[in-house]
Short mmCIF file of C-alpha atoms and ligand atoms in Angstrom, two decimals:
data_model
loop_
_atom_site.label_atom_id
_atom_site.label_comp_id
_atom_site.label_asym_id
_atom_site.label_seq_id
_atom_site.Cartn_x
_atom_site.Cartn_y
_atom_site.Cartn_z
CA MET A 629 -8.77 -6.27 17.46
CA ASP A 630 -5.64 -4.48 18.52
CA TYR A 631 -2.31 -4.35 16.78
CA GLY A 632 -0.88 -7.68 17.79
CA LYS A 633 1.98 -7.57 20.22
CA VAL A 634 2.05 -3.87 20.82
CA ASN A 635 3.95 -2.56 23.80
CA THR A 636 2.49 0.91 23.88
CA SER A 637 3.71 1.72 27.34
CA ALA A 638 7.33 1.02 26.38
CA ALA A 639 6.92 3.20 23.32
CA LYS A 640 5.25 5.87 25.42
CA THR A 641 8.09 5.93 27.90
CA GLN A 642 10.45 6.33 24.99
CA ILE A 643 8.47 9.23 23.57
CA GLU A 644 8.32 10.88 26.97
CA SER A 645 12.06 10.55 27.27
CA PHE A 646 12.41 12.23 23.86
CA ASP A 647 10.38 15.11 25.22
CA LYS A 648 12.43 15.43 28.35
CA SER A 649 15.84 15.20 26.78
CA ASN A 650 17.35 14.72 23.39
CA HIS A 651 20.97 14.52 24.41
CA LEU A 652 21.36 10.81 23.66
CA PHE A 653 20.16 11.43 20.16
CA ASP A 654 22.15 14.62 19.76
CA LEU A 655 25.25 12.45 19.80
CA GLY A 656 24.09 11.25 16.40
CA LEU A 657 23.17 7.87 17.86
CA PRO A 658 19.46 7.76 17.32
CA ASN A 659 17.60 4.89 18.82
CA PRO A 660 15.37 3.81 15.99
CA PHE A 661 15.27 0.19 17.15
CA GLN A 662 11.82 0.58 18.61
CA LEU A 663 10.82 2.43 15.48
CA LEU A 664 12.04 -0.53 13.45
CA SER A 665 10.71 -3.31 15.65
CA ASP A 666 7.24 -1.92 16.20
CA PRO A 667 6.75 1.36 14.37
CA ILE A 668 2.96 1.42 14.61
CA ALA A 669 3.00 1.07 18.39
CA PHE A 670 5.70 3.71 18.49
CA PHE A 671 3.69 6.20 16.41
CA ARG A 672 0.44 5.37 18.20
CA ALA A 673 2.06 6.16 21.49
CA ALA A 674 3.45 9.40 20.05
CA ALA A 675 -0.03 10.39 18.89
CA GLU A 676 -1.52 9.51 22.27
CA ALA A 677 1.11 11.44 24.14
CA GLN A 678 1.20 14.57 21.97
CA GLY A 679 -2.14 14.75 20.12
CA PRO A 680 -2.71 16.34 16.70
CA VAL A 681 0.98 17.04 16.01
CA ALA A 682 3.61 14.73 17.48
CA ARG A 683 7.18 15.92 17.09
CA ILE A 684 9.91 13.31 17.39
CA GLN A 685 13.55 14.27 17.25
CA PHE A 686 16.25 11.80 16.14
CA GLY A 687 19.57 13.60 16.29
CA SER A 688 19.28 16.38 13.77
CA ARG A 689 16.22 14.85 12.11
CA GLU A 690 12.80 16.08 13.11
CA PHE A 691 9.83 13.83 12.36
CA VAL A 692 6.40 15.43 12.64
CA LEU A 693 3.56 12.94 12.84
CA LEU A 694 0.25 14.51 11.86
CA ASN A 695 -2.81 13.06 13.57
CA ASP A 696 -5.39 15.67 12.67
CA PRO A 697 -7.30 15.63 9.35
CA LYS A 698 -7.42 19.45 9.11
CA ILE A 699 -3.66 19.77 9.46
CA ILE A 700 -3.12 16.94 7.00
CA GLU A 701 -5.41 18.71 4.53
CA GLU A 702 -3.62 21.99 5.08
CA LEU A 703 -0.19 20.60 4.19
CA PHE A 704 -1.02 17.97 1.57
CA ILE A 705 -3.71 19.90 -0.29
CA HIS A 706 -2.65 23.53 0.12
CA TYR A 707 1.13 23.33 0.39
CA PRO A 708 2.20 20.33 -1.73
CA SER A 709 4.99 22.23 -3.49
CA SER A 710 6.71 22.89 -0.16
CA PHE A 711 7.48 19.17 0.16
CA GLU A 712 9.28 16.33 -1.54
CA LYS A 713 8.64 12.66 -1.01
CA PHE A 714 10.38 10.91 1.84
CA PRO A 715 12.32 8.63 1.97
CA ARG A 716 14.40 9.20 -1.13
CA ILE A 717 16.98 6.68 -2.20
CA ASN A 718 20.21 8.47 -2.95
CA ARG A 719 22.69 5.72 -3.63
CA THR A 720 20.83 3.59 -6.09
CA ARG A 721 17.86 3.96 -8.38
CA GLY A 722 16.21 1.41 -6.16
CA LEU A 723 13.02 -0.40 -6.96
CA PHE A 724 10.91 2.44 -8.30
CA GLY A 725 13.57 4.84 -9.67
CA GLU A 726 11.80 7.90 -11.05
CA GLY A 727 8.44 6.19 -11.52
CA LEU A 728 5.07 7.73 -10.64
CA LEU A 729 5.26 6.91 -6.97
CA THR A 730 8.66 8.50 -6.37
CA SER A 731 9.20 11.17 -9.06
CA GLU A 732 8.77 14.88 -8.36
CA GLU A 733 7.20 17.65 -10.43
CA PRO A 734 7.23 18.45 -13.30
CA LEU A 735 8.09 14.87 -14.36
CA HIS A 736 5.43 13.38 -12.09
CA LEU A 737 2.50 15.28 -13.62
CA LYS A 738 3.64 14.61 -17.18
CA GLN A 739 3.93 10.88 -16.50
CA ARG A 740 0.68 10.74 -14.53
CA ARG A 741 -1.19 12.16 -17.52
CA LEU A 742 0.29 9.48 -19.74
CA ALA A 743 -0.71 6.61 -17.44
CA GLN A 744 -4.14 7.96 -16.42
CA PRO A 745 -6.16 6.67 -19.43
CA ALA A 746 -5.37 3.07 -18.41
CA PHE A 747 -7.41 3.69 -15.23
CA HIS A 748 -10.46 5.35 -16.80
CA ARG A 749 -13.87 3.92 -16.01
CA ASP A 750 -14.42 2.49 -19.48
CA ARG A 751 -11.15 0.53 -19.26
CA LEU A 752 -12.15 -0.94 -15.90
CA SER A 753 -14.99 -2.89 -17.47
CA ASP A 754 -12.39 -4.74 -19.59
CA TYR A 755 -10.49 -5.57 -16.42
CA ALA A 756 -13.47 -6.83 -14.42
CA GLY A 757 -13.68 -10.07 -16.42
CA GLU A 758 -9.96 -10.78 -15.83
CA MET A 759 -10.38 -10.11 -12.09
CA VAL A 760 -13.18 -12.64 -11.77
CA ALA A 761 -11.50 -15.20 -14.05
CA ALA A 762 -8.22 -14.98 -12.12
CA THR A 763 -10.04 -15.52 -8.82
CA THR A 764 -11.91 -18.51 -10.22
CA ARG A 765 -8.62 -19.99 -11.45
CA LEU A 766 -6.98 -19.54 -8.07
CA THR A 767 -9.81 -20.90 -5.98
CA GLY A 768 -10.24 -23.78 -8.44
CA GLY A 769 -6.99 -25.13 -7.01
CA TRP A 770 -8.20 -25.04 -3.40
CA LYS A 771 -9.24 -28.26 -1.70
CA ALA A 772 -11.86 -28.20 1.02
CA GLY A 773 -10.25 -28.74 4.42
CA GLU A 774 -6.69 -28.27 3.14
CA THR A 775 -4.92 -25.30 4.74
CA ILE A 776 -3.70 -22.57 2.40
CA ASN A 777 -1.61 -19.47 3.07
CA ALA A 778 -4.24 -16.89 2.12
CA ALA A 779 -1.70 -14.03 2.20
CA HIS A 780 0.46 -15.85 -0.33
CA ASP A 781 -2.53 -16.78 -2.49
CA MET A 782 -3.86 -13.22 -2.50
CA GLY A 783 -0.36 -12.08 -3.57
CA ASN A 784 -0.41 -14.45 -6.52
CA LEU A 785 -3.95 -13.46 -7.38
CA ALA A 786 -3.23 -9.72 -7.39
CA LEU A 787 -0.06 -10.32 -9.41
CA ASP A 788 -1.97 -12.36 -11.96
CA ILE A 789 -4.59 -9.60 -12.25
CA VAL A 790 -2.18 -6.70 -12.69
CA SER A 791 -0.08 -8.69 -15.18
CA ARG A 792 -3.01 -9.64 -17.36
CA THR A 793 -4.97 -6.37 -17.23
CA LEU A 794 -2.25 -3.73 -17.53
CA PHE A 795 0.54 -5.68 -19.24
CA SER A 796 -1.37 -8.45 -21.12
CA GLN A 797 1.12 -10.91 -19.67
CA GLN A 798 0.83 -14.21 -17.86
CA THR A 799 3.21 -14.34 -14.93
CA ASP A 800 1.81 -17.52 -13.33
CA SER A 801 4.98 -19.53 -13.88
CA GLN A 802 7.16 -16.76 -12.40
CA ALA A 803 4.85 -15.88 -9.51
CA GLU A 804 6.98 -17.58 -6.84
CA GLN A 805 10.21 -16.01 -8.10
CA ILE A 806 8.58 -12.56 -8.27
CA SER A 807 7.15 -12.71 -4.77
CA ALA A 808 10.46 -13.96 -3.27
CA ALA A 809 12.43 -11.21 -5.04
CA LEU A 810 9.91 -8.60 -3.99
CA ASP A 811 10.05 -9.74 -0.36
CA GLU A 812 13.82 -9.34 -0.39
CA VAL A 813 13.71 -5.85 -1.91
CA VAL A 814 10.93 -4.67 0.37
CA LYS A 815 12.78 -5.81 3.49
CA THR A 816 15.83 -3.84 2.45
CA LEU A 817 13.86 -0.76 1.45
CA ASN A 818 12.48 -0.67 4.96
CA HIS A 819 15.93 0.20 6.28
CA LEU A 820 15.92 3.38 4.24
CA VAL A 821 13.92 5.35 6.79
CA THR A 822 16.84 4.95 9.19
CA PRO A 823 19.74 7.39 9.17
CA TRP A 824 22.07 4.61 8.01
CA GLY A 825 19.75 3.28 5.32
CA ASN A 826 21.62 4.64 2.33
CA LEU A 827 24.92 3.66 3.92
CA LEU A 828 23.71 0.06 4.16
CA LEU A 829 23.32 -0.04 0.41
CA SER A 830 26.64 1.61 -0.31
CA ILE A 831 28.92 -0.87 1.47
CA PRO A 832 29.36 -4.51 0.43
CA SER A 833 27.27 -6.83 2.59
CA PRO A 834 25.14 -9.97 2.21
CA LEU A 835 22.08 -7.72 2.53
CA ARG A 836 23.22 -5.54 -0.35
CA ASN A 837 24.05 -8.60 -2.48
CA ARG A 838 20.66 -10.16 -1.90
CA TYR A 839 18.97 -6.83 -2.62
CA ARG A 840 20.86 -6.38 -5.88
CA THR A 841 20.16 -9.93 -7.04
CA ALA A 842 16.46 -9.57 -6.28
CA LEU A 843 16.32 -6.21 -8.06
CA LYS A 844 18.02 -7.74 -11.13
CA GLU A 845 15.41 -10.49 -11.22
CA LEU A 846 12.57 -7.99 -11.11
CA ASP A 847 14.29 -5.83 -13.75
CA ALA A 848 14.58 -8.88 -15.99
CA ILE A 849 10.81 -9.43 -15.74
CA ILE A 850 9.99 -5.83 -16.66
CA TYR A 851 12.57 -5.59 -19.47
CA GLY A 852 11.22 -8.93 -20.67
CA PHE A 853 7.72 -7.39 -20.99
CA ILE A 854 9.17 -4.51 -23.03
CA ALA A 855 11.27 -6.71 -25.31
CA GLU A 856 8.40 -9.10 -25.98
CA ARG A 857 6.04 -6.25 -26.85
CA ARG A 858 8.58 -4.70 -29.22
CA MET A 859 8.73 -7.99 -31.13
CA SER A 860 5.00 -8.60 -31.08
CA ALA A 861 2.96 -7.98 -34.21
CA VAL A 862 -0.28 -7.88 -32.19
CA GLU A 863 -1.86 -4.49 -31.41
CA HIS A 864 -2.44 -3.90 -27.71
CA THR A 865 -4.25 -1.07 -25.95
CA ASP A 866 -2.98 -1.82 -22.44
CA LEU A 867 -0.89 0.36 -20.13
CA LEU A 868 2.31 -1.23 -21.45
CA SER A 869 1.58 -0.16 -25.05
CA MET A 870 0.22 3.18 -23.91
CA LEU A 871 3.50 4.06 -22.22
CA MET A 872 5.69 2.48 -24.90
CA ASN A 873 3.94 4.47 -27.65
CA ALA A 874 3.74 7.75 -25.72
CA LYS A 875 5.52 10.70 -27.39
CA ASP A 876 6.76 13.75 -25.56
CA PRO A 877 4.53 16.61 -26.85
CA ASP A 878 7.53 19.01 -26.90
CA THR A 879 10.20 16.82 -28.46
CA GLY A 880 8.17 14.11 -30.20
CA MET A 881 10.50 11.56 -28.61
CA GLY A 882 9.39 8.30 -26.99
CA MET A 883 10.04 7.56 -23.32
CA PRO A 884 13.64 6.52 -22.59
CA ASP A 885 13.90 2.83 -21.64
CA LEU A 886 14.99 3.59 -18.09
CA GLN A 887 11.96 5.82 -17.50
CA LEU A 888 9.71 3.20 -19.05
CA ARG A 889 11.22 0.57 -16.73
CA ASP A 890 10.61 2.81 -13.69
CA GLU A 891 6.96 3.44 -14.59
CA LEU A 892 6.22 -0.19 -15.34
CA MET A 893 7.99 -1.46 -12.22
CA THR A 894 6.09 1.04 -10.08
CA ILE A 895 2.68 0.00 -11.36
CA PHE A 896 3.61 -3.68 -11.35
CA VAL A 897 4.60 -3.58 -7.67
CA ALA A 898 2.29 -0.86 -6.30
CA GLY A 899 -0.58 -2.38 -8.26
CA HIS A 900 -0.45 -5.79 -6.63
CA ASP A 901 1.30 -5.74 -3.26
CA THR A 902 -1.32 -3.32 -1.93
CA THR A 903 -4.49 -5.07 -3.08
CA ALA A 904 -3.03 -8.43 -2.09
CA ASN A 905 -2.73 -7.28 1.50
CA ALA A 906 -6.12 -5.58 1.48
CA LEU A 907 -7.72 -8.86 0.37
CA ALA A 908 -5.76 -10.93 2.87
CA TRP A 909 -6.74 -8.69 5.80
CA THR A 910 -10.37 -8.73 4.68
CA LEU A 911 -10.43 -12.53 4.64
CA TYR A 912 -8.86 -12.54 8.08
CA LEU A 913 -11.43 -10.06 9.46
CA LEU A 914 -14.31 -12.07 7.94
CA SER A 915 -13.02 -15.20 9.64
CA GLN A 916 -13.11 -13.35 12.98
CA HIS A 917 -16.64 -11.98 12.44
CA PRO A 918 -18.84 -14.86 11.26
CA GLN A 919 -22.01 -12.76 11.61
CA GLU A 920 -20.67 -10.16 9.16
CA ARG A 921 -19.46 -12.93 6.90
CA LYS A 922 -22.91 -14.47 6.84
CA LEU A 923 -24.54 -11.14 5.90
CA MET A 924 -22.03 -10.70 3.13
CA GLU A 925 -22.59 -14.22 1.81
CA GLU A 926 -26.34 -13.58 1.76
CA GLU A 927 -25.85 -10.38 -0.21
CA ILE A 928 -23.58 -12.12 -2.72
CA ASP A 929 -26.02 -15.02 -3.19
CA ASP A 930 -28.91 -12.61 -3.57
CA VAL A 931 -27.24 -10.41 -6.16
CA LEU A 932 -25.32 -12.99 -8.18
CA GLN A 933 -27.83 -15.84 -8.07
CA GLY A 934 -25.00 -18.29 -8.72
CA ARG A 935 -23.60 -16.58 -11.85
CA PRO A 936 -20.07 -15.05 -12.07
CA ALA A 937 -19.73 -11.47 -10.81
CA GLN A 938 -19.47 -8.63 -13.34
CA MET A 939 -18.38 -5.02 -13.29
CA GLN A 940 -21.94 -3.72 -12.64
CA ASP A 941 -22.31 -5.94 -9.58
CA ALA A 942 -19.75 -3.90 -7.63
CA ALA A 943 -22.42 -1.20 -7.18
CA ARG A 944 -25.03 -3.78 -6.10
CA LEU A 945 -22.93 -5.21 -3.27
CA PRO A 946 -22.92 -2.42 -0.66
CA ARG A 947 -22.25 -4.80 2.25
CA THR A 948 -19.23 -6.27 0.50
CA VAL A 949 -17.99 -2.75 -0.27
CA ALA A 950 -18.50 -1.74 3.39
CA ILE A 951 -16.53 -4.77 4.57
CA PHE A 952 -13.65 -4.03 2.21
CA ARG A 953 -13.72 -0.38 3.31
CA GLU A 954 -13.62 -1.27 7.00
CA SER A 955 -10.70 -3.59 6.33
CA LEU A 956 -8.85 -0.71 4.59
CA ARG A 957 -9.51 1.39 7.68
CA MET A 958 -8.28 -1.17 10.19
CA TYR A 959 -5.38 -2.57 8.18
CA PRO A 960 -4.43 0.09 5.62
CA PRO A 961 -2.01 -1.64 3.20
CA VAL A 962 -0.10 1.63 2.79
CA TRP A 963 0.27 2.40 6.45
CA ILE A 964 2.40 5.55 6.31
CA LEU A 965 3.17 8.51 4.02
CA GLY A 966 6.29 10.65 4.32
CA ARG A 967 7.22 14.09 2.99
CA ARG A 968 10.22 16.32 3.65
CA ALA A 969 9.82 20.11 3.90
CA LEU A 970 11.93 21.78 1.21
CA LYS A 971 11.62 25.14 2.93
CA PRO A 972 10.27 26.51 6.19
CA VAL A 973 6.49 26.18 6.23
CA GLU A 974 4.25 28.47 8.21
CA THR A 975 0.49 28.09 8.00
CA PRO A 976 -2.26 29.13 10.40
CA LEU A 977 -2.28 25.55 11.74
CA ILE A 978 1.35 24.48 11.84
CA GLN A 979 4.94 25.59 11.56
CA LEU A 980 7.74 23.43 10.22
CA ARG A 981 11.37 24.08 9.72
CA ARG A 982 13.17 23.25 6.48
CA GLY A 983 14.09 19.56 6.39
CA ALA A 984 11.36 18.47 8.82
CA ILE A 985 9.90 15.11 7.85
CA VAL A 986 6.14 15.05 7.91
CA LEU A 987 4.50 11.68 8.47
CA VAL A 988 0.89 10.59 8.18
CA SER A 989 0.35 7.08 9.44
CA MET A 990 -2.99 5.77 8.29
CA ALA A 991 -2.52 2.85 10.69
CA VAL A 992 -2.57 5.43 13.49
CA LEU A 993 -5.02 7.97 12.05
CA HIS A 994 -7.69 5.36 11.21
CA ARG A 995 -7.69 4.21 14.85
CA ARG A 996 -7.92 7.64 16.48
CA PRO A 997 -10.81 7.58 18.97
CA GLU A 998 -11.69 11.24 18.18
CA LEU A 999 -12.27 10.31 14.54
CA PHE A 1000 -13.81 6.83 14.74
CA GLU A 1001 -16.08 5.54 17.45
CA ASN A 1002 -14.89 2.14 18.76
CA ALA A 1003 -11.93 2.60 16.49
CA ASP A 1004 -10.44 -0.83 17.28
CA SER A 1005 -13.67 -2.68 16.43
CA PHE A 1006 -14.66 -4.06 13.04
CA VAL A 1007 -17.91 -2.25 12.20
CA PRO A 1008 -18.68 -2.42 8.46
CA GLY A 1009 -21.04 0.36 7.40
CA ARG A 1010 -20.03 2.48 10.40
CA ASN A 1011 -20.80 6.20 10.33
CA GLU A 1012 -18.53 8.15 8.04
CA PRO A 1013 -16.08 10.34 9.94
CA LYS A 1014 -17.06 13.98 9.68
CA ASP A 1015 -13.61 14.97 8.44
CA ARG A 1016 -13.01 14.18 4.79
CA TYR A 1017 -9.32 13.50 5.40
CA ALA A 1018 -9.76 11.14 8.36
CA PHE A 1019 -9.89 8.07 6.10
CA LEU A 1020 -6.94 7.98 3.73
CA PRO A 1021 -6.18 4.45 2.52
CA PHE A 1022 -5.37 5.81 -0.95
CA GLY A 1023 -3.57 8.96 0.16
CA LEU A 1024 -4.69 12.42 -0.93
CA GLY A 1025 -4.05 15.43 -3.11
CA SER A 1026 -1.88 15.40 -6.21
CA ARG A 1027 -0.34 12.05 -5.20
CA LEU A 1028 -3.65 10.26 -4.66
CA CYS A 1029 -3.39 6.61 -5.72
CA ILE A 1030 -3.86 6.33 -9.48
CA GLY A 1031 -5.22 2.81 -9.03
CA GLU A 1032 -7.90 3.61 -6.47
CA ARG A 1033 -10.89 2.73 -8.66
CA PHE A 1034 -9.07 -0.33 -9.97
CA ALA A 1035 -8.45 -1.44 -6.37
CA TRP A 1036 -12.07 -0.99 -5.25
CA LEU A 1037 -13.31 -2.98 -8.20
CA GLU A 1038 -10.71 -5.68 -7.69
CA GLY A 1039 -11.37 -5.89 -3.96
CA VAL A 1040 -15.12 -6.24 -4.32
CA LEU A 1041 -15.14 -8.61 -7.31
CA CYS A 1042 -12.45 -10.89 -5.88
CA LEU A 1043 -14.18 -11.06 -2.49
CA ALA A 1044 -17.56 -11.75 -4.10
CA THR A 1045 -16.06 -14.51 -6.26
CA ILE A 1046 -14.21 -16.13 -3.36
CA CYS A 1047 -17.08 -15.94 -0.87
CA GLN A 1048 -19.69 -17.07 -3.39
CA LYS A 1049 -18.21 -20.59 -3.19
CA TRP A 1050 -15.87 -20.71 -0.22
CA ARG A 1051 -15.79 -19.94 3.48
CA LEU A 1052 -12.33 -19.42 4.92
CA ASP A 1053 -11.50 -20.05 8.57
CA LEU A 1054 -8.29 -19.17 10.31
CA ALA A 1055 -6.21 -22.26 11.10
CA PRO A 1056 -6.55 -22.97 14.85
CA ASP A 1057 -2.85 -22.51 15.66
CA ALA A 1058 -2.39 -19.43 13.46
CA LYS A 1059 -0.54 -16.43 14.84
CA VAL A 1060 -1.62 -13.21 13.20
CA GLU A 1061 0.34 -10.01 13.58
CA PRO A 1062 0.70 -7.03 11.23
CA GLN A 1063 4.17 -6.38 9.86
CA PRO A 1064 4.58 -2.85 8.64
CA LEU A 1065 7.04 -3.04 5.75
CA LEU A 1066 6.50 -1.12 2.51
CA THR A 1067 2.94 -2.39 2.93
CA LEU A 1068 1.17 -3.74 6.01
CA ARG A 1069 1.44 -7.52 5.76
CA PRO A 1070 0.49 -10.43 8.00
CA ARG A 1071 3.91 -11.19 9.50
CA TYR A 1072 3.51 -14.99 9.57
CA GLY A 1073 1.33 -15.30 6.49
CA LEU A 1074 -2.31 -16.24 6.90
CA PRO A 1075 -2.99 -19.98 7.30
CA MET A 1076 -6.65 -20.50 6.47
CA THR A 1077 -8.82 -23.49 5.76
CA PRO A 1078 -11.37 -23.19 2.97
CA THR A 1079 -14.62 -25.12 3.08
CA LEU A 1080 -17.16 -25.26 0.29
CA ARG A 1081 -20.33 -23.36 1.11
C1 HEM B 1091 -5.97 -1.43 -1.84
C2 HEM B 1091 -5.11 -1.13 -2.78
C3 HEM B 1091 -4.26 0.10 -2.81
C4 HEM B 1091 -3.92 0.95 -1.80
C5 HEM B 1091 -4.30 0.85 -0.33
C6 HEM B 1091 -3.09 1.98 -2.38
C7 HEM B 1091 -2.57 3.07 -1.67
C8 HEM B 1091 -1.86 4.09 -2.25
C9 HEM B 1091 -1.43 5.28 -1.54
C10 HEM B 1091 -1.69 5.58 -0.09
C11 HEM B 1091 -0.77 6.06 -2.42
C12 HEM B 1091 -0.17 7.43 -2.14
C13 HEM B 1091 1.30 7.33 -1.77
C14 HEM B 1091 1.87 8.69 -1.35
O1 HEM B 1091 1.19 9.71 -1.36
O2 HEM B 1091 3.07 8.72 -1.00
C15 HEM B 1091 -0.74 5.35 -3.69
C16 HEM B 1091 -0.14 5.81 -4.82
C17 HEM B 1091 -0.04 5.07 -5.97
N1 HEM B 1091 -0.66 3.88 -6.24
FE1 HEM B 1091 -1.87 2.88 -5.02
N2 HEM B 1091 -2.93 1.72 -3.71
C18 HEM B 1091 -3.64 0.60 -4.02
C19 HEM B 1091 -3.77 0.03 -5.26
C20 HEM B 1091 -3.11 0.44 -6.38
C21 HEM B 1091 -3.25 -0.16 -7.68
C22 HEM B 1091 -4.22 -1.29 -8.02
C23 HEM B 1091 -2.38 0.49 -8.52
C24 HEM B 1091 -2.11 0.29 -9.97
C25 HEM B 1091 -2.57 -0.71 -10.69
C26 HEM B 1091 -1.71 1.51 -7.72
C27 HEM B 1091 -0.73 2.36 -8.19
C28 HEM B 1091 -0.30 3.48 -7.50
C29 HEM B 1091 0.60 4.47 -8.08
C30 HEM B 1091 1.25 4.42 -9.46
C31 HEM B 1091 0.75 5.48 -7.13
C32 HEM B 1091 1.54 6.78 -7.25
C33 HEM B 1091 0.58 7.87 -7.71
C34 HEM B 1091 1.20 9.25 -7.83
O3 HEM B 1091 2.02 9.64 -7.00
O4 HEM B 1091 0.79 9.96 -8.76
N3 HEM B 1091 -2.19 1.45 -6.44
N4 HEM B 1091 -1.43 4.17 -3.55
#
């Protein structure tokens, strides 16, 4: 399946006109509308037109889209210190502040070491039970034949899982408020890639007001977790306690509250919005490929024999894993990575000037015909690409997703638990189109009808 309503030829014409002349954009009036309205089509066309390295100039800003795994490896693995993360939010601390996703070295490494133990293999087995239980709770509320919004339900499921496993909290009653606030913040954050993004947040406007209100609501949730834990007499070993009890080895001091808030918010959001979309896209793809769905159901029945899934089952469900993997290839929840060159970079494979913004769009890379045969087709278990860095749903290098193993386990156990009992079909009138915001979401939700198997 192709990316919904993609007008590649329009985007291509636009790219070609960038190549021919930049004078429109030199006036400081970039034309990022196409970039905003359909960025994946825009970048796909850029990759098609220019190949491994697509250079796109907006006024004084140079974007360099990398479409070649070797060049990606070169910059992200061998030259990470030449770059900072892009975009950065200058005017406000924003959603993530200086949390793991957005902080720079040396803070990033120090904080990553503190959070890492929560994602060790032995901790995952504690989480597996919660993942299965949460899925059973959710699907217990489904009624055969009654249409659900699977995107919304997967959001609530992933939120429930991250809250219970890493924060020992139940957020069920606040789930609607959290997802509405998050939607608002994410929509605003999307403007930050534009030249006027920071400006938008610095002048009074309804958008800024809604953004600030939503951010306050999310802050209240996170500070609520901290306050409750401080008052609690119960010993916890979760990520929340791990970070709250962490002491700086040099100073012996605990983490300042603001830093703690940034780390918790980052994991809270990054840890559920991503897996939620991965699960939603997988359910969608299964509904479009009944033959694959049948094979997966057979595997699940065979392995589980009617009992609830457990941690060890994840390794016994290769078909389910392959389906989840193929979904991450076709609809990567994190669809783009950005870095800004802090200095001129010159390697045997590429040259960049200081300030150039390097982009890797997994939504583009994972569909490159040179890397994946029949790249637009859903082929679970397809041949691995020969380049290690052709498939990057979890990023790479020092900023590789800390929750990768958590996400694989969650993806496979949730799918197995859902598909053990239910078969989900796309509602007949459903319109499905990817919306690339902070994550790649189904733009109109995902109306699906569950039937009991
Ligand atoms: C299918 C699910 C997921 C996908 C596709 C995904 C994808 C990614 C990607 C691509 C990055 C790298 C971003 C960059 O380099 O700019 C990343 C980083 C990160 N992810 Fe995930 N993620 C997923 C699940 C999770 C989960 C479950 C958690 C936590 C519970 C998590 C927490 C994080 C954090 C904290 C970072 C920043 C790591 C660092 O910079 O050191 N993610 N993720």
